[in-house]
Amino acid sequence: MNQPGAAVGNLVWLASFPKSGNTWLRAILTALETDEQLFDINNLDHGGQPYSVGSALHLLALDPRWLPPDSVHDLRCSLMRRQSDKLAHQPQPLVFRKTHEYYPAGELGNVFFPTAATRAAILIVRDPRDVACSFATHFGVSIDEAITQMTNPPARSKTSPAQMRTKQVWSDWSGHARSWMDAPFPTQVVRYEDLREVGYPLVHRTLAQVGLDVTADEVAAAMQLTSFDTLKSVESGQGFRERSKHTPAFFNRGTSGYWTELLSPLQVALIEDAHQEMMGEFGYQLSLTDRERLRLVDTAQSNQRHQTHQWWQLPESFELTVRAESVPDSISNAHHPRPFIQVNESEALVTFTNNSRVLVRDGREICVDVPENEQADVSWMVQGWGVTLSMLQRGYLSLHAITMRINGHYVAIAGHRGAGKSTTGMALRRRGHRLLTDDVAIIHTRNDRSYTRPFARNVHLLPDSAEAVGVDYDRLPKLSTTRTKVAFRAEEPTETEVPLDLIVVLGRSPELTDITVSTLSGSERMRGLLPHVSRDGVAPIIMGQEAYFSKTAELASQVPVSRILRPVTGLTIDPVCDAIEQLVSNFGEAH
Amino acid sequence: MSTEFVLNTTGDPWRAAIPGLGEIEVDSDGHYSVMAATCDQQTASDIADAHIEVILRASWGEPLSFLRRGYYLFFGCAVLAPQADSCLLVTGDAPALYLAKAVFLDLGWRIVADGLVPITSGGSLRIHSRETPALLTKRTARRFKIEFQQNFPDSDVAIVANHEAGISYPLASRLHIFDREQIVDRTEEVSTHDLVRLTSSYLLTPEWLDVLAVDRFRRTLELATTPTRFCSISTHDSDDQLRTTITGTSS
């Protein structure tokens, strides 16, 4: 029990996230106060929730419909203050009040749930996996939507003078419980599952702890009158006014653990991932290992991000126009740095193996042409070659590297195809670092400092890499019908431009049995970087040799470069990640 | 300032003090004056001054004015059919009541008193029209294409003007409306066992009016024995279904 201090008021808050057993406890309390013959589930006491300012009509005969929404909130605060003054020094009888709201931090907490008037709170918690099932039924939403609302809750409602209500905020399942446990008055936590299993001794003990003077026999009798089966039977006969319009009955299952029948592994993973800390605190055992959970959650969240992203979307600051249109198969006066690339003075054209084409003009315009029968993910063409070529046309270097934020520092991890950049980036992300951009680090220099411009770009993973970093290859979208790589979409970077603190060049060597780490200095840096800025030989052509070399030299002089070589065979993800973290740590200490 | 409501009915005028909001004086002829509490008597987040007077008038001045003149008050609305000369007293909880009001307006009925319905008993029950406008939700008003005004831009309350006041109509019957989405149909149960309790809950008898409510039981019985019909409606009903239900139980 949270025991911050003795309270003197007589209010006891019955706090719970919705569908956690609050109504049941209210029924027990009502039964304790009512003659057995008169007990009526349609007249449960303690149900006037504080967000319902309509209760003011009973208290002061005020009509909030004549107030603007902001003032309805103020009215609530005002009424609570006055009620608080009245109740603050009346220890008996106890007044129980239901609420699904969270306990707000700061002064608002004291206004909504006045400390001086509060004796204690009873926080009823229920396994969030069962809550999700019950929540979905009660509110008429899918289980997925219920899980989303329990994790990233929308504001529950708008302040509505017509409904005589202020906005009701629940917070997420964990945040709700935490807020009440941190409230500045004693909070008695009871688990719904224990209420069911232990029964009246626990209810009696809980009520005694908040100061209600009742005997165990009285509680036992009240609980007999309000057993789940009884309530269910009464509801089927005469209805229940608190039933939601979305469900034929308020009292549905009432059992514990029925989530095992209803939730998919992914749904379980999403709940356990979001609420594992509070679940642990309340003794709810996790059913999935960390790896299983993260594999399911990460994959699903990536796919969600995919769904909200359009192939043509790039940061506004890039000032690029992207469109789908017919693209010619050649351009005039072109150089061919590679068979699939054509470059002339103002244009660059890339033709892919599935005959898709990307044409970039004047550093401002990306045109994509995909054959009709090709179900390709066009975004990788736009985010990869499209961005690279347009930025080269504008005179920026494009480093073939992922960019990450590691312990507050911005790091580029460069390397040839197959060096393990994306796998390393994903593994570092699992360690809590932020993956900013995969494969394309746009570099520009200002005031003797190099900067990169992060943007959301899908990480391309082969089956082995996906397995190694713990995402579900089979559930991720393929890049195209002709490629085996799949696309993982990491979190959107929030930064538009960041100073580059460190470059790590990742390579492989057949001669090695363990990884080696070295710091490059002087001309080694230039040599180390050149292979990763040439972009298949396109950069020198587009930028011009002189600009290309001078900008690479500028980058090499401004940013420390280290090299990590790893053996060709064997699992080296962890040592490579350890080494990168160490390099960043060394950099941090030196600066 | 006192934290308790005080209503002094021993002298003339009646004096009411509402903690934190202000004071009201009510003359014997029903005229009343409102003195809103000033800002320095409020805490920082209390209701804005400009709104206090509005709420004092709507929630306290009007009711006290009617009570002073011997009316008793009922929560609900009074509606009048075209060419009818007697009123229907309608009760129910939001959103069903909002919906019903919109349907009545759509059918050409007039709402002659909304929110608080003044009633006198002297032999037969009579309803008195009030100029106070009818309140709907914006959504419902839009659904039935009813012209409305807003009291505040962000509010979901729609205001429908009523220009008639002070006319007395016989009470023909009562209609109580259930919201089918909130509760299963309890019509039969309520009509046979619970009508007194239901009636009582719609009489304006807050704690502070107990001094006036000595004959509350008698008034409750008077109203409870008025012919009463029930119906259940839902926002999911079609417009035609709603019109049919309301017409069928109101004629």
XYZ file of C-alpha atoms in Angstrom, chain A:
591
model
C 0.000 0.000 0.000
C 1.229 3.444 -0.910
C 1.296 5.332 2.421
C 2.456 8.889 1.908
C 0.753 10.257 4.969
C -2.255 10.098 7.203
C -5.341 11.670 5.656
C -8.235 13.137 7.526
C -11.014 13.516 4.960
C -13.746 11.033 4.265
C -13.543 10.584 0.505
C -12.380 7.186 -0.725
C -11.724 7.014 -4.444
C -12.550 3.772 -6.225
C -10.011 4.154 -8.993
C -9.556 1.780 -11.864
C -8.879 1.586 -15.559
C -12.205 0.708 -17.237
C -13.257 -2.944 -17.138
C -11.228 -3.804 -14.092
C -13.905 -4.601 -11.517
C -14.912 -1.162 -10.281
C -18.604 -1.834 -10.787
C -18.351 -5.063 -8.870
C -16.754 -3.328 -5.897
C -19.412 -0.608 -6.055
C -22.065 -3.321 -6.033
C -20.464 -4.860 -2.937
C -20.344 -1.477 -1.195
C -23.962 -0.765 -2.136
C -25.014 -4.187 -0.892
C -23.253 -3.482 2.400
C -25.410 -0.422 2.887
C -28.688 -1.839 1.623
C -31.215 -4.281 2.917
C -30.958 -7.528 0.977
C -34.515 -7.192 -0.330
C -33.957 -3.669 -1.589
C -30.628 -4.212 -3.315
C -30.962 -3.138 -6.941
C -28.121 -3.246 -9.433
C -29.706 -0.366 -11.292
C -29.228 1.865 -8.309
C -25.591 1.365 -7.457
C -24.178 4.081 -5.265
C -20.777 5.688 -5.657
C -21.187 5.964 -9.420
C -21.185 9.738 -9.847
C -17.863 10.242 -11.521
C -16.179 13.590 -10.915
C -15.842 14.386 -14.609
C -19.610 14.402 -14.805
C -20.371 17.931 -13.737
C -24.037 17.095 -14.116
C -23.751 16.010 -10.485
C -23.515 19.746 -9.833
C -27.230 19.835 -10.516
C -27.792 17.826 -7.391
C -25.224 19.720 -5.405
C -25.816 23.300 -6.396
C -28.466 23.221 -9.105
C -26.100 24.642 -11.675
C -26.586 24.027 -15.369
C -23.245 23.761 -17.176
C -24.909 23.942 -20.561
C -24.877 27.697 -20.174
C -21.110 27.727 -19.944
C -18.401 27.543 -22.596
C -16.403 24.281 -22.493
C -13.403 25.822 -20.732
C -15.595 27.126 -17.998
C -17.171 23.713 -17.539
C -13.718 22.499 -16.599
C -13.371 25.469 -14.263
C -16.765 24.710 -12.813
C -15.617 21.208 -12.008
C -12.495 22.536 -10.288
C -14.574 25.052 -8.404
C -17.096 22.471 -7.255
C -14.410 20.039 -6.182
C -12.764 22.739 -4.094
C -15.997 23.498 -2.342
C -16.775 19.848 -1.819
C -13.266 19.378 -0.575
C -13.699 22.142 1.987
C -16.883 20.525 3.171
C -15.537 17.007 3.404
C -12.026 17.730 4.580
C -12.737 17.488 8.258
C -15.549 14.985 8.378
C -13.959 11.602 9.033
C -17.281 9.719 8.928
C -19.271 8.498 7.165
C -16.920 7.546 4.356
C -17.913 8.679 0.891
C -16.845 6.311 -1.893
C -16.590 7.710 -5.432
C -15.833 5.856 -8.589
C -13.397 7.222 -11.155
C -11.669 5.937 -14.265
C -9.554 9.040 -14.583
C -5.865 9.004 -13.885
C -4.495 11.093 -11.046
C -3.067 14.181 -12.782
C 0.355 15.413 -11.797
C 0.770 18.816 -10.243
C -1.881 21.046 -8.740
C -4.632 19.622 -10.960
C -4.387 16.325 -9.060
C -5.210 18.118 -5.853
C -8.051 19.976 -7.533
C -9.681 16.923 -9.102
C -9.023 14.613 -6.175
C -8.541 16.931 -3.211
C -5.955 15.593 -0.837
C -7.388 17.276 2.232
C -10.756 15.633 1.700
C -9.393 12.233 0.734
C -9.011 9.390 3.177
C -7.568 6.940 0.689
C -7.927 5.420 -2.744
C -8.610 1.838 -3.654
C -6.906 1.090 -6.955
C -8.429 -1.962 -8.604
C -6.134 -3.482 -11.209
C -6.786 -6.328 -13.579
C -4.523 -8.270 -15.909
C -4.287 -5.925 -18.915
C -4.637 -8.881 -21.273
C -8.091 -9.586 -19.829
C -8.866 -5.862 -19.726
C -8.198 -5.653 -23.470
C -10.751 -8.384 -24.201
C -13.392 -6.902 -21.941
C -12.667 -3.345 -23.116
C -13.151 -4.363 -26.759
C -16.544 -5.901 -26.035
C -17.736 -3.072 -23.813
C -16.741 -0.235 -26.112
C -17.541 -2.026 -29.351
C -14.034 -1.845 -30.757
C -11.690 -4.492 -32.076
C -9.181 -6.025 -29.695
C -6.412 -4.317 -31.681
C -8.091 -0.970 -31.144
C -8.576 -1.746 -27.459
C -4.865 -2.495 -27.127
C -4.004 0.734 -28.915
C -6.275 2.726 -26.621
C -4.761 1.057 -23.558
C -1.277 1.923 -24.776
C -1.574 5.214 -26.623
C -4.849 6.542 -25.368
C -6.666 9.287 -27.174
C -8.269 11.971 -25.035
C -11.315 10.006 -23.975
C -13.836 12.676 -24.731
C -14.195 16.352 -25.345
C -15.638 18.598 -22.727
C -19.323 18.493 -23.494
C -21.672 21.000 -21.898
C -24.570 19.183 -23.573
C -23.628 15.956 -21.847
C -22.644 17.924 -18.737
C -19.206 16.403 -18.751
C -15.638 17.564 -18.730
C -12.932 15.773 -20.632
C -12.160 12.454 -19.019
C -8.538 11.344 -19.252
C -7.623 7.757 -18.422
C -4.001 7.751 -19.548
C -2.655 4.369 -20.619
C -3.104 1.251 -18.499
C 0.313 1.527 -16.842
C 0.223 5.299 -16.527
C -3.182 5.128 -14.894
C -2.031 2.670 -12.246
C 1.241 4.495 -11.662
C -0.490 7.842 -11.225
C -2.704 6.508 -8.438
C 0.165 4.736 -6.736
C 2.045 8.035 -6.684
C -0.936 10.023 -5.403
C -0.320 12.005 -2.218
C -2.696 9.916 -0.104
C -2.730 6.235 0.822
C -3.598 4.010 -2.119
C -4.680 0.459 -1.466
C -4.027 -1.736 -4.497
C -6.208 -4.778 -5.060
C -6.044 -7.123 -7.990
C -9.328 -8.136 -9.561
C -8.029 -11.684 -9.751
C -7.397 -11.732 -5.996
C -10.821 -10.287 -5.300
C -12.263 -13.244 -7.169
C -9.973 -15.870 -5.716
C -9.631 -14.749 -2.106
C -13.097 -13.256 -1.897
C -14.569 -11.652 1.186
C -11.492 -11.804 3.482
C -9.582 -9.625 1.007
C -12.472 -7.244 0.456
C -12.992 -6.984 4.206
C -9.306 -6.307 4.778
C -9.196 -3.706 1.993
C -12.260 -1.870 3.263
C -10.983 -1.999 6.829
C -7.693 -0.489 5.686
C -9.466 2.523 4.236
C -11.479 2.884 7.418
C -14.853 1.274 6.685
C -16.208 -0.335 9.821
C -17.854 -3.555 8.632
C -17.544 -7.150 9.779
C -16.233 -9.993 7.669
C -19.664 -11.635 7.864
C -21.328 -8.523 6.484
C -18.859 -8.427 3.610
C -19.401 -12.125 2.953
C -23.162 -11.567 2.803
C -22.757 -8.587 0.492
C -20.514 -10.592 -1.797
C -23.009 -13.402 -1.927
C -25.620 -10.909 -3.056
C -23.262 -9.553 -5.680
C -21.605 -12.702 -6.965
C -20.881 -12.536 -10.661
C -23.468 -15.179 -11.456
C -26.105 -13.315 -9.472
C -25.354 -10.000 -11.139
C -25.368 -11.647 -14.544
C -28.666 -13.327 -13.834
C -30.241 -10.103 -12.521
C -29.021 -8.223 -15.559
C -30.513 -10.758 -17.935
C -33.841 -10.347 -16.164
C -34.144 -6.624 -15.662
C -31.267 -5.075 -17.541
C -28.449 -2.943 -16.228
C -28.399 0.784 -16.781
C -24.597 0.914 -16.979
C -24.485 -1.567 -19.836
C -22.767 -0.223 -22.917
C -24.768 0.085 -26.091
C -22.167 -2.073 -27.811
C -22.787 -5.238 -25.873
C -25.883 -7.222 -24.968
C -24.710 -7.634 -21.363
C -22.445 -5.715 -19.006
C -21.595 -8.806 -16.995
C -20.085 -11.023 -19.651
C -17.327 -13.384 -18.577
C -15.927 -11.999 -15.385
C -13.334 -14.738 -15.330
C -9.599 -14.341 -15.207
C -7.161 -15.510 -17.835
C -9.630 -15.787 -20.690
C -7.293 -13.706 -22.800
C -5.471 -16.956 -23.601
C -8.495 -17.948 -25.711
C -8.955 -14.616 -27.440
C -5.654 -12.860 -27.984
C -3.234 -13.601 -30.802
C 0.478 -13.911 -29.969
C 1.021 -10.457 -31.474
C -1.722 -8.920 -29.340
C -0.210 -10.512 -26.250
C 3.203 -9.216 -27.278
C 1.923 -5.669 -27.764
C 0.345 -5.607 -24.311
C 3.302 -7.208 -22.564
C 5.724 -4.924 -24.362
C 3.877 -1.775 -23.381
C 3.041 -2.719 -19.806
C 5.667 -5.212 -18.681
C 6.965 -3.029 -15.891
C 3.611 -2.481 -14.199
C 2.557 -6.062 -14.921
C 5.671 -7.179 -13.066
C 4.895 -4.841 -10.209
C 1.407 -6.304 -9.849
C 2.617 -9.896 -10.244
C 1.183 -10.609 -13.677
C 3.514 -13.081 -15.348
C 4.677 -12.393 -18.871
C 3.914 -15.206 -21.271
C 6.548 -14.400 -23.906
C 10.331 -14.219 -23.771
C 11.923 -10.861 -24.522
C 13.072 -12.076 -27.925
C 9.664 -13.469 -28.887
C 7.941 -10.348 -27.751
C 10.254 -7.924 -29.501
C 10.205 -9.940 -32.711
C 6.422 -9.731 -32.880
C 6.116 -6.149 -31.735
C 8.911 -4.701 -33.814
C 7.673 -6.352 -36.966
C 4.087 -5.248 -36.414
C 5.053 -1.696 -35.591
C 7.250 -1.503 -38.666
C 4.321 -2.634 -40.797
C 2.080 -0.057 -39.143
C 4.560 2.659 -40.012
C 4.647 1.337 -43.573
C 0.905 1.718 -43.831
C 0.959 5.346 -42.847
C 3.791 6.217 -45.198
C 3.363 7.125 -48.845
C 6.070 6.195 -51.319
C 6.523 9.772 -52.463
C 6.926 11.240 -48.979
C 10.247 12.908 -48.176
C 11.036 15.616 -45.627
C 9.763 19.005 -46.749
C 13.186 20.475 -46.050
C 14.572 18.396 -48.949
C 12.484 20.534 -51.328
C 12.076 17.668 -53.754
C 9.176 17.011 -56.067
C 8.417 13.320 -56.418
C 6.002 11.906 -58.931
C 5.151 8.813 -60.901
C 5.351 9.285 -64.636
C 6.675 7.693 -67.763
C 10.471 7.864 -67.815
C 12.549 7.372 -71.019
C 14.999 4.480 -71.098
C 17.912 6.758 -71.964
C 19.039 10.363 -71.665
C 21.153 12.363 -74.083
C 24.917 12.901 -73.827
C 25.127 10.474 -70.944
C 28.067 9.001 -69.072
C 27.635 5.410 -67.912
C 29.510 4.998 -64.606
C 27.728 1.633 -64.307
C 25.658 -0.179 -66.939
C 22.427 0.685 -65.114
C 23.239 4.368 -64.505
C 23.251 7.231 -67.005
C 24.349 10.710 -66.035
C 24.466 13.959 -68.016
C 24.802 17.582 -67.002
C 21.402 17.992 -65.408
C 19.882 14.537 -65.268
C 20.580 11.093 -63.868
C 18.736 7.928 -64.818
C 18.816 4.565 -63.011
C 17.289 1.447 -64.522
C 16.570 -1.443 -62.163
C 16.466 -5.150 -62.882
C 12.674 -5.210 -62.936
C 12.803 -2.443 -65.549
C 11.651 0.228 -63.122
C 13.367 3.574 -63.726
C 14.163 6.635 -61.679
C 14.996 9.916 -63.382
C 16.377 12.776 -61.314
C 16.485 16.324 -62.708
C 18.307 19.434 -61.521
C 18.508 18.277 -57.927
C 14.795 19.060 -57.513
C 12.693 16.483 -59.264
C 12.420 12.703 -58.923
C 10.332 10.827 -61.483
C 9.565 7.159 -60.956
C 8.363 4.750 -63.617
C 7.315 1.271 -62.482
C 6.034 -1.380 -64.898
C 2.325 -2.020 -64.405
C 2.712 -5.677 -63.504
C 5.445 -5.007 -60.950
C 4.303 -4.882 -57.328
C 7.405 -3.037 -56.218
C 7.864 -0.915 -53.135
C 8.662 2.278 -54.993
C 9.779 4.082 -51.866
C 13.203 2.425 -51.810
C 13.944 3.821 -55.270
C 12.903 7.293 -54.178
C 14.628 7.189 -50.799
C 17.767 5.533 -52.187
C 18.865 6.568 -55.639
C 16.344 9.378 -55.898
C 17.618 11.236 -52.842
C 21.282 10.388 -53.468
C 21.312 11.605 -57.059
C 19.353 14.763 -56.364
C 21.630 15.711 -53.475
C 24.736 15.016 -55.553
C 23.287 17.302 -58.209
C 23.015 19.981 -55.537
C 26.634 19.450 -54.539
C 26.206 17.457 -51.329
C 28.152 14.306 -50.597
C 26.160 11.122 -50.094
C 27.911 8.745 -47.724
C 26.930 5.110 -48.140
C 26.166 4.699 -44.447
C 23.500 4.330 -41.856
C 23.199 7.120 -39.347
C 22.420 6.627 -35.684
C 22.077 8.504 -32.445
C 24.131 6.642 -29.874
C 24.238 7.961 -26.327
C 23.624 11.490 -27.515
C 26.152 11.413 -30.359
C 25.456 11.207 -34.075
C 27.350 8.424 -35.792
C 27.545 7.257 -39.408
C 28.355 3.598 -39.981
C 29.674 3.263 -43.532
C 30.540 0.186 -45.545
C 30.185 -1.636 -48.838
C 27.135 -3.723 -49.670
C 27.104 -6.759 -47.385
C 29.364 -5.167 -44.788
C 26.586 -5.453 -42.217
C 25.578 -1.804 -41.856
C 21.853 -2.398 -41.611
C 22.199 -5.447 -39.394
C 24.500 -3.540 -37.069
C 22.136 -0.579 -37.076
C 19.184 -2.795 -36.195
C 21.153 -4.506 -33.444
C 22.188 -1.148 -31.996
C 18.579 -0.044 -32.170
C 17.634 -3.066 -30.079
C 20.108 -1.819 -27.530
C 18.092 1.365 -27.225
C 19.943 3.598 -29.678
C 18.086 5.403 -32.433
C 18.419 4.409 -36.055
C 18.009 7.579 -38.079
C 18.554 6.717 -41.737
C 19.592 3.548 -43.488
C 22.154 3.546 -46.251
C 22.058 7.208 -47.289
C 23.812 9.875 -45.241
C 23.549 13.242 -46.953
C 26.517 15.342 -45.844
C 27.000 19.060 -45.951
C 29.496 21.370 -44.312
C 28.963 24.633 -42.509
C 31.411 26.601 -40.351
C 34.017 23.830 -40.402
C 31.565 21.229 -39.241
C 29.916 18.373 -41.111
C 26.216 17.756 -40.784
C 23.871 15.062 -41.964
C 20.170 15.275 -42.730
C 18.273 12.307 -41.312
C 15.147 11.066 -43.067
C 13.008 7.974 -42.701
C 14.304 5.285 -44.991
C 13.395 1.628 -44.829
C 16.062 -0.793 -43.662
C 16.589 -3.553 -46.184
C 17.145 -6.973 -44.647
C 18.012 -10.405 -45.978
C 16.531 -13.457 -44.217
C 19.714 -14.085 -42.182
C 19.926 -10.469 -41.055
C 16.262 -10.391 -40.104
C 16.717 -13.512 -38.037
C 19.884 -12.173 -36.459
C 18.280 -8.918 -35.376
C 15.057 -10.570 -34.274
C 12.406 -9.388 -36.698
C 9.985 -11.581 -38.583
C 11.217 -11.776 -42.196
C 8.060 -13.517 -43.393
C 5.778 -10.740 -42.169
C 7.737 -7.836 -43.629
C 7.044 -6.513 -47.162
C 9.453 -7.461 -49.932
C 11.234 -4.731 -51.833
C 10.121 -6.175 -55.139
C 9.196 -9.477 -56.680
C 12.734 -9.948 -57.943
C 14.538 -9.202 -54.695
C 14.860 -11.265 -51.546
C 15.302 -8.285 -49.239
C 12.441 -7.093 -47.100
C 11.807 -3.594 -45.791
C 11.786 -2.735 -42.122
C 10.648 0.759 -41.257
C 12.178 2.158 -38.100
C 10.824 5.077 -36.115
C 10.679 8.391 -37.957
C 13.686 10.569 -37.057
C 12.668 13.823 -35.435
C 15.821 15.739 -36.346
C 16.140 17.594 -39.646
C 19.867 18.242 -39.455
C 22.456 16.934 -36.984
C 26.205 17.409 -36.566
C 28.107 14.288 -37.454
C 30.336 13.289 -34.528
C 31.923 10.067 -35.708
C 32.197 7.845 -38.767
C 32.762 4.111 -38.406
C 33.763 2.218 -41.536
C 32.643 -1.373 -41.309
C 34.450 -4.029 -43.315
C 35.084 -7.750 -43.501
C 38.329 -9.641 -43.793
C 38.735 -13.365 -44.475
C 41.983 -13.343 -42.556
C 40.399 -12.435 -39.277
C 38.964 -14.661 -36.572
C 37.913 -11.789 -34.359
C 36.998 -8.171 -34.904
C 39.636 -5.462 -35.017
C 39.118 -1.800 -34.263
C 41.402 0.968 -35.451
C 41.288 4.730 -35.580
C 42.172 6.248 -38.941
C 44.247 9.360 -39.093
C 45.682 11.688 -41.716
C 45.373 10.478 -45.271
C 44.058 7.124 -44.055
C 40.782 8.827 -43.319
C 40.492 10.117 -46.875
C 41.311 6.715 -48.289
C 38.926 5.092 -45.853
C 36.055 7.332 -46.878
C 36.472 7.595 -50.656
C 35.019 4.164 -51.511
C 31.876 5.049 -49.575
C 31.176 8.450 -51.079
C 31.670 7.616 -54.739
C 28.215 6.002 -55.007
C 29.141 3.592 -57.800
C 31.289 6.237 -59.450
C 28.388 8.617 -59.926
C 29.497 11.264 -57.420
C 32.696 12.384 -59.197
C 30.796 12.699 -62.478
C 27.892 14.678 -61.112
C 29.835 16.841 -58.671
C 32.992 17.129 -60.743
C 36.269 15.562 -59.662
C 37.563 18.617 -57.867
C 34.492 19.259 -55.773
C 34.179 15.557 -55.050
C 37.712 15.285 -53.657
C 37.674 18.578 -51.811
C 34.383 17.794 -50.076
C 35.554 14.309 -49.143
C 38.761 15.801 -47.764
C 36.702 18.316 -45.835
C 34.625 15.546 -44.315
C 37.743 13.532 -43.460
C 39.289 16.514 -41.737
C 36.198 17.374 -39.709
C 34.925 14.027 -38.482
C 36.940 11.312 -36.698
C 36.907 8.036 -38.631
C 37.380 4.549 -37.159
C 37.419 1.203 -38.883
C 35.988 -2.033 -37.598
C 36.913 -5.175 -39.480
C 35.112 -8.399 -38.740
C 35.625 -11.997 -39.854
C 33.656 -13.202 -42.850
C 32.088 -16.038 -40.883
C 30.730 -16.305 -37.384
C 28.332 -14.222 -35.325
C 29.921 -10.861 -34.628
C 26.954 -8.569 -34.156
C 27.416 -8.178 -30.425
C 31.174 -7.536 -30.489
C 30.723 -5.024 -33.331
C 28.001 -3.227 -31.395
C 30.150 -3.287 -28.255
C 33.026 -1.798 -30.215
C 30.879 0.978 -31.680
C 29.488 1.847 -28.263
C 33.047 1.953 -26.946
C 34.159 4.230 -29.783
C 31.273 6.573 -29.049
C 32.095 6.499 -25.373
C 35.742 7.344 -26.129
C 34.585 10.166 -28.389
C 32.303 11.476 -25.654
C 35.122 11.474 -23.115
C 37.486 13.220 -25.520
C 34.956 15.943 -26.313
